[in-house]
mmCIF file of C-alpha atoms in Angstrom:
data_model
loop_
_atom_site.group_PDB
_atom_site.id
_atom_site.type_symbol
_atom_site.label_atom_id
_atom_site.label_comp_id
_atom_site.label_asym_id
_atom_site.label_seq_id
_atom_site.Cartn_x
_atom_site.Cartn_y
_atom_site.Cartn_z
ATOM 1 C CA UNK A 1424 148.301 42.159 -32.828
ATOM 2 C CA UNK A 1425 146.976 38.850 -34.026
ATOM 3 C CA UNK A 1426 147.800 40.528 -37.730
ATOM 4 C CA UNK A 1427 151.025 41.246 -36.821
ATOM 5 C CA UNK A 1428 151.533 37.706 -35.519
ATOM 6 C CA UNK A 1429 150.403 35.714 -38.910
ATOM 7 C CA UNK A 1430 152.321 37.852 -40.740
ATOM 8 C CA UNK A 1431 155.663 36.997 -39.272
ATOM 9 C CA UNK A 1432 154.689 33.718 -39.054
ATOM 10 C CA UNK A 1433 154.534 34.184 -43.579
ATOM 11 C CA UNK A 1434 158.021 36.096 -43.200
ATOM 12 C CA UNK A 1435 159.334 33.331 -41.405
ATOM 13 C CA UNK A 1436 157.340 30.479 -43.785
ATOM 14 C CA UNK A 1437 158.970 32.474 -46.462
ATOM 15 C CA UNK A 1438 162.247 32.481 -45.191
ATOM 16 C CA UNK A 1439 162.423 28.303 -44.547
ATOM 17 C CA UNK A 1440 161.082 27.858 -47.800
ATOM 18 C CA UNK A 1441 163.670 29.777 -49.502
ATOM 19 C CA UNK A 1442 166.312 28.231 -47.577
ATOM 20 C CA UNK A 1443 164.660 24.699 -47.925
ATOM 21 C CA UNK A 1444 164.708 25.432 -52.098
ATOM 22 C CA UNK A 1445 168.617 26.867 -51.422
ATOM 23 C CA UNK A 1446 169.267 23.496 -49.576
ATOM 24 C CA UNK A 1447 168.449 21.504 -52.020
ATOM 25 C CA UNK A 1448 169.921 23.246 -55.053
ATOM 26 C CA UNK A 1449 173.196 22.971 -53.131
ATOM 27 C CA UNK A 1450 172.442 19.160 -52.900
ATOM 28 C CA UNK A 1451 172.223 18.386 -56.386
ATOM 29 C CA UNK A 1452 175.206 20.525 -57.375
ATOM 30 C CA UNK A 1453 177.339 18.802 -55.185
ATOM 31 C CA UNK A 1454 176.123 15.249 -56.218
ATOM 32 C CA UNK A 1455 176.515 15.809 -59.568
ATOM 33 C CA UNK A 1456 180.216 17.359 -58.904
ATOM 34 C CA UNK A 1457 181.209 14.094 -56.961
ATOM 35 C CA UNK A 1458 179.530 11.845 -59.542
ATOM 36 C CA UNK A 1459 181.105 13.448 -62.523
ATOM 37 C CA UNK A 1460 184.759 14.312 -60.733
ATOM 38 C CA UNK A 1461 184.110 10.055 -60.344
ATOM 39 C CA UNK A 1462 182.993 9.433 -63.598
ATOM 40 C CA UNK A 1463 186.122 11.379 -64.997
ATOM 41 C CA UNK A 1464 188.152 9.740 -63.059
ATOM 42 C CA UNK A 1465 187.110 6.333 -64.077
ATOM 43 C CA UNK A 1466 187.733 7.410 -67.685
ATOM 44 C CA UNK A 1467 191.009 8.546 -67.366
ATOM 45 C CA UNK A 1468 191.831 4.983 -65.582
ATOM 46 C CA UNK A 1469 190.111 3.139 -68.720
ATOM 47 C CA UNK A 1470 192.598 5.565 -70.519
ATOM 48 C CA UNK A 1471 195.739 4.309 -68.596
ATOM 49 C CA UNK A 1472 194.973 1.031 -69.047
ATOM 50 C CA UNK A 1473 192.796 -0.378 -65.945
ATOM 51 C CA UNK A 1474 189.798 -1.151 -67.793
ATOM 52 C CA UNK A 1475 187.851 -3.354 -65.128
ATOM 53 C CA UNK A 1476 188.277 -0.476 -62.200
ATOM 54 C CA UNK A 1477 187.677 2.434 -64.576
ATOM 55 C CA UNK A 1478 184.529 0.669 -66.137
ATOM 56 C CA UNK A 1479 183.169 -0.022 -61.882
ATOM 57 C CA UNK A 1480 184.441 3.569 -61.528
ATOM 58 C CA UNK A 1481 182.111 4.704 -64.370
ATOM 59 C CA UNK A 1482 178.979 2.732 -63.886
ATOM 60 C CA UNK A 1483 178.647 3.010 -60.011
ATOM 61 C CA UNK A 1484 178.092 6.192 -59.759
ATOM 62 C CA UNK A 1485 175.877 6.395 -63.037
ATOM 63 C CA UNK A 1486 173.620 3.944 -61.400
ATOM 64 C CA UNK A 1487 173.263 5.373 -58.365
ATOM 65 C CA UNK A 1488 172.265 8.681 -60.063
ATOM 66 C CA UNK A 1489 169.676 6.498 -61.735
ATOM 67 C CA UNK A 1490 168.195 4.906 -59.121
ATOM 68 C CA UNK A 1491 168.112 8.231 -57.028
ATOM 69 C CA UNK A 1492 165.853 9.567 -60.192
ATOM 70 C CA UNK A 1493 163.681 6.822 -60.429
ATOM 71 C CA UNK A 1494 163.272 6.662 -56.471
ATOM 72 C CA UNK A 1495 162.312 10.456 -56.213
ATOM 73 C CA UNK A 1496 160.207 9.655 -59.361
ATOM 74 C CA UNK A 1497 158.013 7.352 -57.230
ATOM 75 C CA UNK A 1498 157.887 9.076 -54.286
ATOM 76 C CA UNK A 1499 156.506 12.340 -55.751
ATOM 77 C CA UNK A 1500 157.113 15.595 -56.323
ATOM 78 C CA UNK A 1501 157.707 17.936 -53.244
ATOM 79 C CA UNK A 1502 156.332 15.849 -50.558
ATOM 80 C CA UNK A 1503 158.181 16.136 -47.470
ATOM 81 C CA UNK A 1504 157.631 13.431 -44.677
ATOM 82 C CA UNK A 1505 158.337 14.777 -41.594
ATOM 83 C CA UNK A 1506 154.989 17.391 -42.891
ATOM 84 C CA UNK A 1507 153.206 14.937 -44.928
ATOM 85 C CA UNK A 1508 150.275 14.486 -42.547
ATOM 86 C CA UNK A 1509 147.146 12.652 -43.774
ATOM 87 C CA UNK A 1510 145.487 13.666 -39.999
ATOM 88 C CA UNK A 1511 145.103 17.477 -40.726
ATOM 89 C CA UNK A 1512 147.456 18.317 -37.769
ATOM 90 C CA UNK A 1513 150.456 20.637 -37.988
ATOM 91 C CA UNK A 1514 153.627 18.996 -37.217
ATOM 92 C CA UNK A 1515 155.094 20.259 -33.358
ATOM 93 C CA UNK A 1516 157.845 22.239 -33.362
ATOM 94 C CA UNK A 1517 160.346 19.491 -33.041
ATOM 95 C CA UNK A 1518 158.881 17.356 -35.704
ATOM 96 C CA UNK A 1519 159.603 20.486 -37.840
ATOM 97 C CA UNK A 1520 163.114 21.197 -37.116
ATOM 98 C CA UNK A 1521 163.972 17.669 -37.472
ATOM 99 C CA UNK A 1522 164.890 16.818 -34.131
ATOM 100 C CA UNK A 1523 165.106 13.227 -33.219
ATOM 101 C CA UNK A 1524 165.429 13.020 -29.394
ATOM 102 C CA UNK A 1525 164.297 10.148 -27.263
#
């Protein structure tokens, strides 16, 4: 029984992880879509003449990017908060799902 138990507790582990790596991938696509659709965008305004708003359009979002990197580059790789526990305790169940109720 108890074997039975830990191992759909890994199927499950499995699962979250997979969906947490799916998450994420998803993530970055879609912030680098928005930042380049932006970045286009800002060209093809420096190309009809608005220099100043095409130039804001173009570096905004090419800093942001930047400091996102160098931010995540600090923090280091993979750790998670909400499980980063220096204690030794598992996180409870709502601490996990990311529940916030008070």
């Amino acid at each position: 029984m108890a074997e039975s138990e830990e191992n759909h507790r890994h199927r499950l582990e499995e699962k979250m992880v997979d969906n947490d790596v799916w998450a994420r991938r998803a993530g970055q696509i879609g912030g680098w879509l928005i930042a380049m659709t932006v970045v286009v965008g800002g060209l093809i305004l420096i190309g009809s003449g608005k220099g100043l708003v095409g130039f804001a359009a173009v570096l905004i979002p090419l800093a942001v990017l930047v400091g996102l990197f160098v931010y995540n580059q600090e923090r280091g790789p993979g750790r998670v908060p909400a499980l980063d526990r220096s204690d030794g305790e598992e996180p409870s169940r709502r601490e996990r799902s990311g529940s916030s109720r008070a």
